[in-house]
Tab-separated table of C-alpha atoms in Angstrom:
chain	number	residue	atom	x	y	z
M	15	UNK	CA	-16.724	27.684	-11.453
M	16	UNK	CA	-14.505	25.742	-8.713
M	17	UNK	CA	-11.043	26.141	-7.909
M	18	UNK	CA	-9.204	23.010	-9.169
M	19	UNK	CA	-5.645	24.328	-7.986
M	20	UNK	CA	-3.851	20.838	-6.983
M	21	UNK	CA	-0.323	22.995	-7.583
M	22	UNK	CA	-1.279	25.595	-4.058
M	23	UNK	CA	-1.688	22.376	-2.469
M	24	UNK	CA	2.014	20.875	-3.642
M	25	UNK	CA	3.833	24.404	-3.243
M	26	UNK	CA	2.784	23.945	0.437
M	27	UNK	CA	3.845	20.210	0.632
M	28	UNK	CA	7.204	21.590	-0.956
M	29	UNK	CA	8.378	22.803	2.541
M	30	UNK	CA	7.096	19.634	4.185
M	31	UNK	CA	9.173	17.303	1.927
M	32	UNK	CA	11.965	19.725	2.015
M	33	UNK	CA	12.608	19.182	5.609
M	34	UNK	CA	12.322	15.616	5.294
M	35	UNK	CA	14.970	15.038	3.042
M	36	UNK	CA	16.990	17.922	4.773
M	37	UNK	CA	16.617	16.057	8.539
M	38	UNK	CA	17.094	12.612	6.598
M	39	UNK	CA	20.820	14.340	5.472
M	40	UNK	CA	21.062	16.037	9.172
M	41	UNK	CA	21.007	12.450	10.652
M	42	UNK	CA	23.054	10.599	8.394
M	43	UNK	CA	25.161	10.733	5.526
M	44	UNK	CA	23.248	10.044	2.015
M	45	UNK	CA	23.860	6.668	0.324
M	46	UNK	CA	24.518	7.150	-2.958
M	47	UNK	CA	21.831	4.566	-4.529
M	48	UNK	CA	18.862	6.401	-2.595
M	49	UNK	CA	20.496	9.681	-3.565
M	50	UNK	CA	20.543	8.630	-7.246
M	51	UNK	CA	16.770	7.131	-6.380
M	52	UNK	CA	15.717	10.435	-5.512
M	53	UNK	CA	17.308	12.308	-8.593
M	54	UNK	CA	14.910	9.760	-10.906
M	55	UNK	CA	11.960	10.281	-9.126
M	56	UNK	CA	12.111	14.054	-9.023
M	57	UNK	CA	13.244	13.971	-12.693
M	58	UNK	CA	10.410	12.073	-13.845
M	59	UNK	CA	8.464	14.255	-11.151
M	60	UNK	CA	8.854	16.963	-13.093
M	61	UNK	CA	8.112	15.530	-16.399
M	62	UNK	CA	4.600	14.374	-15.168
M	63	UNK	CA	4.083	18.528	-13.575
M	64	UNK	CA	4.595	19.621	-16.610
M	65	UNK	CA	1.707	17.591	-18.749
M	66	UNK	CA	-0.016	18.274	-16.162
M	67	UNK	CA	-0.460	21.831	-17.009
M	68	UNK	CA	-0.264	21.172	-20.477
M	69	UNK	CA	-3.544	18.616	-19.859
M	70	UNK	CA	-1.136	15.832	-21.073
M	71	UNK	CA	-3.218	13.697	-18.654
M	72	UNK	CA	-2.597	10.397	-20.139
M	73	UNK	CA	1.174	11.132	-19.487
M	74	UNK	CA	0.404	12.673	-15.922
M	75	UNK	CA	-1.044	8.564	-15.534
M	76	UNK	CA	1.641	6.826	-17.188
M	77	UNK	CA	4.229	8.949	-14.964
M	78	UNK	CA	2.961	8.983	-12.359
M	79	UNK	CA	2.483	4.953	-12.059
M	80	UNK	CA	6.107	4.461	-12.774
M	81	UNK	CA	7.245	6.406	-9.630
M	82	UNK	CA	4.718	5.512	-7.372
M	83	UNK	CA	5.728	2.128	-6.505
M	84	UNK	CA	9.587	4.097	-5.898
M	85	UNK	CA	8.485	6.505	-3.673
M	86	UNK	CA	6.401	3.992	-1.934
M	87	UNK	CA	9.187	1.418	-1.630
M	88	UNK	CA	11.601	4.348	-0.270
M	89	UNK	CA	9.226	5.559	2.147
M	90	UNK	CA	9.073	9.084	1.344
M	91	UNK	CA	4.690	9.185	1.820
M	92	UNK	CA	4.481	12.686	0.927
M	93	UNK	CA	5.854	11.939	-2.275
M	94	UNK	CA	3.420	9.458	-2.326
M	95	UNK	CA	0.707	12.028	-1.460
M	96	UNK	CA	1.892	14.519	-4.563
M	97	UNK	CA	1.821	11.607	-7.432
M	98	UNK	CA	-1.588	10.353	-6.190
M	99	UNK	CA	-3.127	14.404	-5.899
M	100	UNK	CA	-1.878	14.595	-9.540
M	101	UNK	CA	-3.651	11.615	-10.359
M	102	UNK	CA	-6.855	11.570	-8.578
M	103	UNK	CA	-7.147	14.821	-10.654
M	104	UNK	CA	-5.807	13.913	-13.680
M	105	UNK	CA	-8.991	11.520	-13.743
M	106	UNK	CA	-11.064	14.136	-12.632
M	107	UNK	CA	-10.303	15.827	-15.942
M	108	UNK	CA	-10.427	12.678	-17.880
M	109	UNK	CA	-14.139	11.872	-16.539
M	110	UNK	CA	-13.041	8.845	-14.448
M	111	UNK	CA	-15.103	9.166	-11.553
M	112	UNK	CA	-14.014	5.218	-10.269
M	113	UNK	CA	-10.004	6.203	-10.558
M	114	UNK	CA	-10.237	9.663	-9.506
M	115	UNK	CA	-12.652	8.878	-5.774
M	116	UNK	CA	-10.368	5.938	-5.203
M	117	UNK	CA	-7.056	8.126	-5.817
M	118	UNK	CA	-8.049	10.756	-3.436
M	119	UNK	CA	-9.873	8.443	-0.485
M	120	UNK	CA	-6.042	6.587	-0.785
M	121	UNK	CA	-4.949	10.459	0.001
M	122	UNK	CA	-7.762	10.943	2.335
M	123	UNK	CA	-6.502	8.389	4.747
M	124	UNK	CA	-2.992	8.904	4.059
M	125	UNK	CA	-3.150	12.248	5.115
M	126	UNK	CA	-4.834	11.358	8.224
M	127	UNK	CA	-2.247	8.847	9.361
M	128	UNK	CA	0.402	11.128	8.761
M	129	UNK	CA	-1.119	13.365	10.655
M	130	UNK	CA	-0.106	16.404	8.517
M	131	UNK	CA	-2.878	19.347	8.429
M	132	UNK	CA	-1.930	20.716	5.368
M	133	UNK	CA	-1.910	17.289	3.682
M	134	UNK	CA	-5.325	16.609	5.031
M	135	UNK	CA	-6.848	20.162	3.993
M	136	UNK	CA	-5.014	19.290	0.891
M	137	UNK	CA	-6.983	15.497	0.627
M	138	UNK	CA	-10.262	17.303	1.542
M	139	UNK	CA	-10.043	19.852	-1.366
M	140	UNK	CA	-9.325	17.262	-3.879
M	141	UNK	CA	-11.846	15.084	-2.621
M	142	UNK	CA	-14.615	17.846	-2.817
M	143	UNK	CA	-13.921	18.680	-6.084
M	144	UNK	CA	-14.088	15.341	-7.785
M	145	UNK	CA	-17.775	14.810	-5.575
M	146	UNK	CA	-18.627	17.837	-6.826
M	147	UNK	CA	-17.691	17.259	-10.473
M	148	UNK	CA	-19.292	13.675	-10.548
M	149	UNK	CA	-22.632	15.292	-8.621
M	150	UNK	CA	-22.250	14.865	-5.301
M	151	UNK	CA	-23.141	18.185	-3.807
M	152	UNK	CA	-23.748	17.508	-0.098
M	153	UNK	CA	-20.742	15.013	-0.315
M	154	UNK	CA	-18.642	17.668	-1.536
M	155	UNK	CA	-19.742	20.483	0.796
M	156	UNK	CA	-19.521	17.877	3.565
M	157	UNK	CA	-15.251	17.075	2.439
M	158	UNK	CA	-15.083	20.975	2.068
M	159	UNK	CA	-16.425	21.753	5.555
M	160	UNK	CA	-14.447	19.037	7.193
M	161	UNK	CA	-11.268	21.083	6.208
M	162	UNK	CA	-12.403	24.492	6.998
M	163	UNK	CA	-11.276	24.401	10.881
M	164	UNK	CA	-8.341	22.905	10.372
M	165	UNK	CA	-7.481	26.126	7.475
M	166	UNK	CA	-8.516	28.198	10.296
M	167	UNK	CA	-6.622	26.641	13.290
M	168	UNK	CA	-3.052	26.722	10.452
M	169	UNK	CA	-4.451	30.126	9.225
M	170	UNK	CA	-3.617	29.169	5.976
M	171	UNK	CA	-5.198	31.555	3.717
M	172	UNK	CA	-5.178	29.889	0.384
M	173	UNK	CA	-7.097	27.272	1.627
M	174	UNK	CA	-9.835	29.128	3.196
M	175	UNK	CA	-10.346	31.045	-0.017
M	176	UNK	CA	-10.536	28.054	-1.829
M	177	UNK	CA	-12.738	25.992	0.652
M	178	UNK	CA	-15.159	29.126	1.182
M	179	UNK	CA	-15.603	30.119	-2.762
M	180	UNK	CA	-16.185	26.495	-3.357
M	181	UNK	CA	-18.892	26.188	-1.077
M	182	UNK	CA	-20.235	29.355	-1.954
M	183	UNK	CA	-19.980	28.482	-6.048
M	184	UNK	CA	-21.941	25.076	-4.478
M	185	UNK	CA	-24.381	27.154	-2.821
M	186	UNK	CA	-25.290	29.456	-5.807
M	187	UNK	CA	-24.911	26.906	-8.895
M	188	UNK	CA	-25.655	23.444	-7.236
M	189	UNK	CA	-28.036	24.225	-4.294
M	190	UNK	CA	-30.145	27.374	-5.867
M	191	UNK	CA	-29.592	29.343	-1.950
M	192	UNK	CA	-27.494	32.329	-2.806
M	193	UNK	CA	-28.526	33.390	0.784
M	194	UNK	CA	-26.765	30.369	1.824
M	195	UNK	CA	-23.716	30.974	-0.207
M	196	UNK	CA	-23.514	34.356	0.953
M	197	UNK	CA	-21.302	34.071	4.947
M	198	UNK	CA	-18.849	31.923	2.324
M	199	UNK	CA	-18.550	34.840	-0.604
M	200	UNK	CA	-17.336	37.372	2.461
M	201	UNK	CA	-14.873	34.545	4.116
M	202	UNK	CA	-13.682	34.210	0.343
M	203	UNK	CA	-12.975	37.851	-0.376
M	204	UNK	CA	-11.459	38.370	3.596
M	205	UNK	CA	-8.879	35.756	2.704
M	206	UNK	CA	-7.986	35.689	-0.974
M	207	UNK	CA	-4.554	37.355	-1.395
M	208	UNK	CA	-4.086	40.702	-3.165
M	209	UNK	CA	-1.938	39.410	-6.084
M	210	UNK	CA	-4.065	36.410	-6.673
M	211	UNK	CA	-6.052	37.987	-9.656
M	212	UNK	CA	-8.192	34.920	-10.643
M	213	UNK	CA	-9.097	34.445	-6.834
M	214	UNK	CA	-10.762	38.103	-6.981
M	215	UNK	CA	-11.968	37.543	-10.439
M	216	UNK	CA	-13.939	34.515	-9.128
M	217	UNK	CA	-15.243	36.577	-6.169
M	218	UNK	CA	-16.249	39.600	-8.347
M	219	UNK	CA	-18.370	37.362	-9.920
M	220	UNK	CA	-19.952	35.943	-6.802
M	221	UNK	CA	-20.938	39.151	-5.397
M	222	UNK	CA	-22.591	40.165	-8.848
M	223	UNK	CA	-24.611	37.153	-8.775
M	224	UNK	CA	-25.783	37.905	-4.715
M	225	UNK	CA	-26.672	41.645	-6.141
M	226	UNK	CA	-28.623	40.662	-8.709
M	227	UNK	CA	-30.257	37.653	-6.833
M	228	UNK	CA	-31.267	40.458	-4.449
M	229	UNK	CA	-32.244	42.950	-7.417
M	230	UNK	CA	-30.007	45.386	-6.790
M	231	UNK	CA	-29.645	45.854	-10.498
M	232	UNK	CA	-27.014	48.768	-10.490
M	233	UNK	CA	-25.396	47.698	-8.163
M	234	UNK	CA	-24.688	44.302	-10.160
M	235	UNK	CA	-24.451	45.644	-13.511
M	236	UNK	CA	-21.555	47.567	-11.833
M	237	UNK	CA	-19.903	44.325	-10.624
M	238	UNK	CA	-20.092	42.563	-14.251
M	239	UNK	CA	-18.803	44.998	-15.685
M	240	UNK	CA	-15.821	44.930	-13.434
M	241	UNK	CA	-15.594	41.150	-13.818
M	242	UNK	CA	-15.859	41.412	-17.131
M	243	UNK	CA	-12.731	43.679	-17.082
M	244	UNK	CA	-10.978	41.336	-14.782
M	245	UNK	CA	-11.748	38.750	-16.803
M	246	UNK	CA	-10.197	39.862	-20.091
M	247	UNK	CA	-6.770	40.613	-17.809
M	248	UNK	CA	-6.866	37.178	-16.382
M	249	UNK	CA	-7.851	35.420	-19.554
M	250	UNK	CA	-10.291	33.559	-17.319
M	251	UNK	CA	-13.344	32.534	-20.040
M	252	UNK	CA	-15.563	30.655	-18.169
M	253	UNK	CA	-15.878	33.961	-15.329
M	254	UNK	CA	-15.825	36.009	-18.924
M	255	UNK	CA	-19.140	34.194	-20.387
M	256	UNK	CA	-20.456	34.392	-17.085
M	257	UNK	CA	-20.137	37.882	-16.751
M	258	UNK	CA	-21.423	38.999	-20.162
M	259	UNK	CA	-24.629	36.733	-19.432
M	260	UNK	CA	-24.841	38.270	-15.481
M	261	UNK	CA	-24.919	42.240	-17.160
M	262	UNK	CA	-27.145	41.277	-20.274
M	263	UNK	CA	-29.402	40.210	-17.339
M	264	UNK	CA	-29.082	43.134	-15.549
M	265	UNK	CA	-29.323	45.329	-18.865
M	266	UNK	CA	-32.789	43.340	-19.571
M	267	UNK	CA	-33.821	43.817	-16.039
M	268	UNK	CA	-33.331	47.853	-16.804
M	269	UNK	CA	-34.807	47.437	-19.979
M	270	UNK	CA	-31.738	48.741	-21.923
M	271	UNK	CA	-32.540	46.640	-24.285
M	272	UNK	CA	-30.038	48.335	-27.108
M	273	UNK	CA	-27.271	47.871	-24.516
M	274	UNK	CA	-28.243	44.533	-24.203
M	275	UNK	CA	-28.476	43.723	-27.794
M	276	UNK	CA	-24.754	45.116	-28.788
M	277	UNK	CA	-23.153	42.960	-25.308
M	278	UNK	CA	-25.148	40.375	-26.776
M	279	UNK	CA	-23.214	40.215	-29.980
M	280	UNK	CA	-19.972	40.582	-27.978
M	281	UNK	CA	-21.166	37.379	-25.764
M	282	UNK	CA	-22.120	35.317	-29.240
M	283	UNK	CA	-18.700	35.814	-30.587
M	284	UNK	CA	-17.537	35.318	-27.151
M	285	UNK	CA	-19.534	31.729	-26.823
M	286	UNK	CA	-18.949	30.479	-30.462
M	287	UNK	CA	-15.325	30.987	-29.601
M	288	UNK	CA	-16.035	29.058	-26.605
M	289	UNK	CA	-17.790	26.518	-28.123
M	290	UNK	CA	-14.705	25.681	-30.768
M	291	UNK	CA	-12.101	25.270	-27.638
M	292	UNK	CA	-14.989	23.198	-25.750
M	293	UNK	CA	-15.293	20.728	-28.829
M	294	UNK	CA	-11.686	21.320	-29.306
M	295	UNK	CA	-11.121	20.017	-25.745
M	296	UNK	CA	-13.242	17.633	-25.764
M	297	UNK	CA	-11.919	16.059	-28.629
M	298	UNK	CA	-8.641	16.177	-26.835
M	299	UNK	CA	-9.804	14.951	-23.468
M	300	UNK	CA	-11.350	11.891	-25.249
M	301	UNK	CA	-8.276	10.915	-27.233
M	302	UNK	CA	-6.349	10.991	-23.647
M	303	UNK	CA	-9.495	9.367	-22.080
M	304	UNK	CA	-8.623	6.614	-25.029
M	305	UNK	CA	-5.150	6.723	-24.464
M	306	UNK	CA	-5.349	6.681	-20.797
M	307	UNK	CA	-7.722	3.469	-20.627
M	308	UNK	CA	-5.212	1.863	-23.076
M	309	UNK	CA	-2.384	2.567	-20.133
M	310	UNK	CA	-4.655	1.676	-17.652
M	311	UNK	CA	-5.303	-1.688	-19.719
M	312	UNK	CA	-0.952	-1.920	-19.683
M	313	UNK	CA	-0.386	-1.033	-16.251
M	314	UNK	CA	-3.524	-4.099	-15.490
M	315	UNK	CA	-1.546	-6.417	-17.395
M	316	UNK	CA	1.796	-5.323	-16.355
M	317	UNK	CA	0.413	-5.540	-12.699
M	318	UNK	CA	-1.213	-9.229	-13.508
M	319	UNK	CA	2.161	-9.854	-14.937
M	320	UNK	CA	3.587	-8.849	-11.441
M	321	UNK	CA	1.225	-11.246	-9.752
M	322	UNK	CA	2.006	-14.093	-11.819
M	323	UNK	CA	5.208	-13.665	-10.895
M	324	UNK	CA	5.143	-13.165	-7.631
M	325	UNK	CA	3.272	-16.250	-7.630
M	326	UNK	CA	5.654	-18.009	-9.402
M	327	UNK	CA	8.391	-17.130	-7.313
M	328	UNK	CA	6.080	-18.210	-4.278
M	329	UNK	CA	5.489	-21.387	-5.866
M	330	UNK	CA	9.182	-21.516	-6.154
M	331	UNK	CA	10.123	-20.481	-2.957
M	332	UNK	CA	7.130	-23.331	-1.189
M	333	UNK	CA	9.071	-25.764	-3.392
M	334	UNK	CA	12.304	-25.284	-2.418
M	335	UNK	CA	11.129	-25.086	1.059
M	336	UNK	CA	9.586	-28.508	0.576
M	337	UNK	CA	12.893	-29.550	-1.107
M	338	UNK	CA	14.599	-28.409	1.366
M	339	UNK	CA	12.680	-30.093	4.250
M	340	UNK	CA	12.364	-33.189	2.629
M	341	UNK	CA	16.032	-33.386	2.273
M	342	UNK	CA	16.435	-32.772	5.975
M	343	UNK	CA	14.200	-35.734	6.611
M	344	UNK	CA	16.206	-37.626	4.457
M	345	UNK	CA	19.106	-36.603	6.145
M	346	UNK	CA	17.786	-37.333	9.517
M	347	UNK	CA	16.432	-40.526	8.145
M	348	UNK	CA	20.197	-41.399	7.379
M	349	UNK	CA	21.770	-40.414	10.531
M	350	UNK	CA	19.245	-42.686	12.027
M	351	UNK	CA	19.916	-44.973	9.952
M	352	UNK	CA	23.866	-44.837	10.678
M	353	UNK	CA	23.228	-44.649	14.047
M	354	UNK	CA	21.443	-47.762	13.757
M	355	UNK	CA	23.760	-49.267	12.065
M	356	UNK	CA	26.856	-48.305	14.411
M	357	UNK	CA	25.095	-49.615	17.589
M	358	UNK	CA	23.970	-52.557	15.835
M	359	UNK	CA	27.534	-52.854	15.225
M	360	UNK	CA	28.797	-51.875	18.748
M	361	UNK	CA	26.094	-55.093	19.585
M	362	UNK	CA	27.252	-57.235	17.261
M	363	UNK	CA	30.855	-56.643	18.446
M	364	UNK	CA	30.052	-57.193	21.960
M	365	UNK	CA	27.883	-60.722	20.865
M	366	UNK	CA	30.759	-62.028	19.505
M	367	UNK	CA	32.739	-61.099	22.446
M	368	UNK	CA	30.507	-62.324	24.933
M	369	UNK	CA	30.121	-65.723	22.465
M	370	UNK	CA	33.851	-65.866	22.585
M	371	UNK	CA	33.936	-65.675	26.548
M	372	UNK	CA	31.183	-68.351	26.290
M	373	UNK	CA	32.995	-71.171	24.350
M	374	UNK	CA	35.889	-70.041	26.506
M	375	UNK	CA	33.936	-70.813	29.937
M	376	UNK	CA	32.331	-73.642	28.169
M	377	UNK	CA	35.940	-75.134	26.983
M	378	UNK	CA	37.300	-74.507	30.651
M	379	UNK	CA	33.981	-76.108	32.030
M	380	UNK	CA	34.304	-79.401	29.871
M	381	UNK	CA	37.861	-79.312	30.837
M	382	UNK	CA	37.058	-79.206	34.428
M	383	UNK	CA	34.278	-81.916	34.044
M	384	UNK	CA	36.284	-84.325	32.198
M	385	UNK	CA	38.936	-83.751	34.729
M	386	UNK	CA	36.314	-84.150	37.531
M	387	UNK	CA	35.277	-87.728	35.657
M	388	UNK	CA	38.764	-88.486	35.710
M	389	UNK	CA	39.158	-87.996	39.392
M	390	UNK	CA	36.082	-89.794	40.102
M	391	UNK	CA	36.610	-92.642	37.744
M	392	UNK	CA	40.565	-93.162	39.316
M	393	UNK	CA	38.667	-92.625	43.270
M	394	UNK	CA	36.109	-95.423	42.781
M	395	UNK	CA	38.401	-97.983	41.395
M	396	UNK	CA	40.683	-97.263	44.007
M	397	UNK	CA	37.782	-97.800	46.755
M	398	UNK	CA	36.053	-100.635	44.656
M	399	UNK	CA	39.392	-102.916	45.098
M	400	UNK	CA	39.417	-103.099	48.701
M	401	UNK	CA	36.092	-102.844	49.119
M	402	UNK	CA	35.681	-106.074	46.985
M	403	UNK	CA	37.732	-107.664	50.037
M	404	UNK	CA	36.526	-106.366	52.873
M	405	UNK	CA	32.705	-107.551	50.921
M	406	UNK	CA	33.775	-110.737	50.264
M	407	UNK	CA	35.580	-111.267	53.751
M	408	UNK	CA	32.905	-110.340	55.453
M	409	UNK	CA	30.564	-112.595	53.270
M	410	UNK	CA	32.692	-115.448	54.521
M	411	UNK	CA	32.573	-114.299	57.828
M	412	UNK	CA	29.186	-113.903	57.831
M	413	UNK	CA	28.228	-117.477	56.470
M	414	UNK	CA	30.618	-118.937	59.142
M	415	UNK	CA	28.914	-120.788	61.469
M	416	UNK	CA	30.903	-121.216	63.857
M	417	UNK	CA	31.334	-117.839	64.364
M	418	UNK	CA	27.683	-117.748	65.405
M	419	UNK	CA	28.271	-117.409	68.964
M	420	UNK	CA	29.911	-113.917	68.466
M	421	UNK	CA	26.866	-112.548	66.690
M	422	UNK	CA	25.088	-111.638	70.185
């Protein structure tokens, strides 16, 4: 018998997330959207509580998935912590070893990055138990142990009680070595509180087992006989069977074998009754176990759903990107291209005014040559006419002989 008590753990939390929301309201004023935010998820909160404790687990699952992603996207990670403690042992219950490890390692290391003892002692617990359920004995002793100093160090006595009886029940049931369970059963009984009947009920029956285990057959007889009777004012059954088989061992032992006969008959009724709420249960548990694999088939496709999506709007987003970048080059592309354009412009302008200056030089230069041809054309006529004379006089000259003399 192990203490599955996942509500000590949130009571505890309670504080913690109290003060968040209380500083987050200190430091500023509260926005109306996360206040309304806050009013969902603590409505639906309480919803998934209260199958919890009315093993409505397929509920607890289909709750508890809705406001996760919330609490998650509004950063409030104790929150997150609660839903997934809920969860992890939700599938405890529900026989899901996969969901319920994988839910409570996700708490595990949570906890440790918060940095929050009580979260972590909290993560350890949960994380025992499901080991523990799914056969993992050293495992579980191992994630009890690991919390057990840091219970000390907070002095937080609910934990120790549950950390020690849980080794101790792993110790007597699990491991065979009451001896071994024993330095646990009296750290269990030094811490459990005074009002917390089960608690005491469950460590009653410890020390019963330890007495007989030692044969001190009196001495335990005594013990399930008051477990017994703390049993019936609990309404705890499983401590209840196990106290009517404990004393019909002890009444064997003594060979009281009448005794042992009549508590017998007591135990029979006892375990047929037991045996109609186990089938009873188990019936139940495996239409939630249906039920709950049909939500965890929804929440798969509602998640692949998500993904699709997501990629869609990816795919979107990359193409519109690439739209948008294309256009840009295109855009550049046509400044350059106006730019082009303009200077081959500005070039074309300053061709035709550099062609216009051209045929202007060129007109002045013909000008200037034609004049020029003019001036030389009037010049040699003008020197050709009395050239001609002087030519032909001094021809004349020259052939005159008698003229001959003056040569020398």
């Amino acid at each position: 018998m192990r203490f599955l008590l996942p509500f000590i753990l949130l009571l505890s939390l309670a504080c913690s997330v109290h003060a968040q929301h209380t500083n987050d309201t200190n430091d500023s004023v509260i926005d109306t959207s996360e206040f309304e935010i806050t009013i969902h998820i603590d409505s639906i909160k309480n919803v998934m509580i209260a199958d919890y404790y009315e093993e409505n687990y397929s509920s607890v699952i289909l709750n508890a998935s809705e406001i996760l992603k919330l609490v998650d996207q509004n950063e409030l990670p104790l929150e997150v912590f609660n839903i997934r403690s809920y969860l992890a042992n939700s599938y405890l219950h529900l026989n899901d070893s996969v969901k319920a490890i994988e839910y409570a390692q996700k708490n595990n290391k949570l906890s440790e990055q918060l940095k929050d003892t009580t979260a972590i002692i909290g993560a350890k617990i949960d994380l025992g138990n499901i080991y523990l359920a799914f056969g993992s004995s050293v495992e579980s002793i191992h994630s009890f142990e690991q919390a057990l100093p840091l219970a000390k160090k907070q002095n937080n006595k609910m934990a120790l009680f549950i950390l020690n009886y849980n080794i101790a029940d792993i110790h007597f049931n699990q491991l065979n070595d009451p001896t071994g369970a024993k330095p646990y059963i009296d750290a269990a009984e030094e811490n459990v509180g005074k009002d917390f009947k089960l608690g005491q009920t469950g460590i009653s029956l410890l020390k019963s087992h330890y007495a007989f285990y030692n044969k001190d057959y009196d001495i335990a007889a005594d013990l399930y006989q008051q477990t017994i009777r703390m049993a019936k004012e609990t309404n705890y059954i499983d401590v209840l069977k196990q106290g009517y088989e404990g004393y019909i061992n002890c009444l064997v032992k003594k060979e009281d074998y009448k005794k042992a006969y009549e508590v017998g008959k007591i135990q029979d009724s006892l375990s047929l009754a037991r045996r109609e709420e186990e089938i009873e249960k188990s019936a139940k548990i495996l239409t939630a176990g249906l039920k709950s694999a049909q939500i965890q088939e929804e929440l798969e496709n509602e998640e692949l759903r998500s993904k699709l999506a997501i990629e869609k709007s990816e795919a979107q987003k990359n193409l519109l990107i690439g739209s948008v970048l294309v256009s840009l080059l295109l855009l550049g592309l046509l400044f350059y291209l106006l730019k082009v354009i303009k200077n081959r412009r500005r070039l074309n302008n300053k061709l035709k005014i550099k062609n216009q200056e051209y045929l202007e030089a060129k007109l002045e230069s013909e000008k200037l040559a034609e004049v020029k041809t003019r001036f030389l054309s009037t010049m040699s006529h003008e020197l050709r006419t009395p050239l001609y004379g002087i030519i032909g006089l001094s021809t004349v000259l020259n052939n005159d002989k008698s003229l001959k003399s003056h040569k020398t």
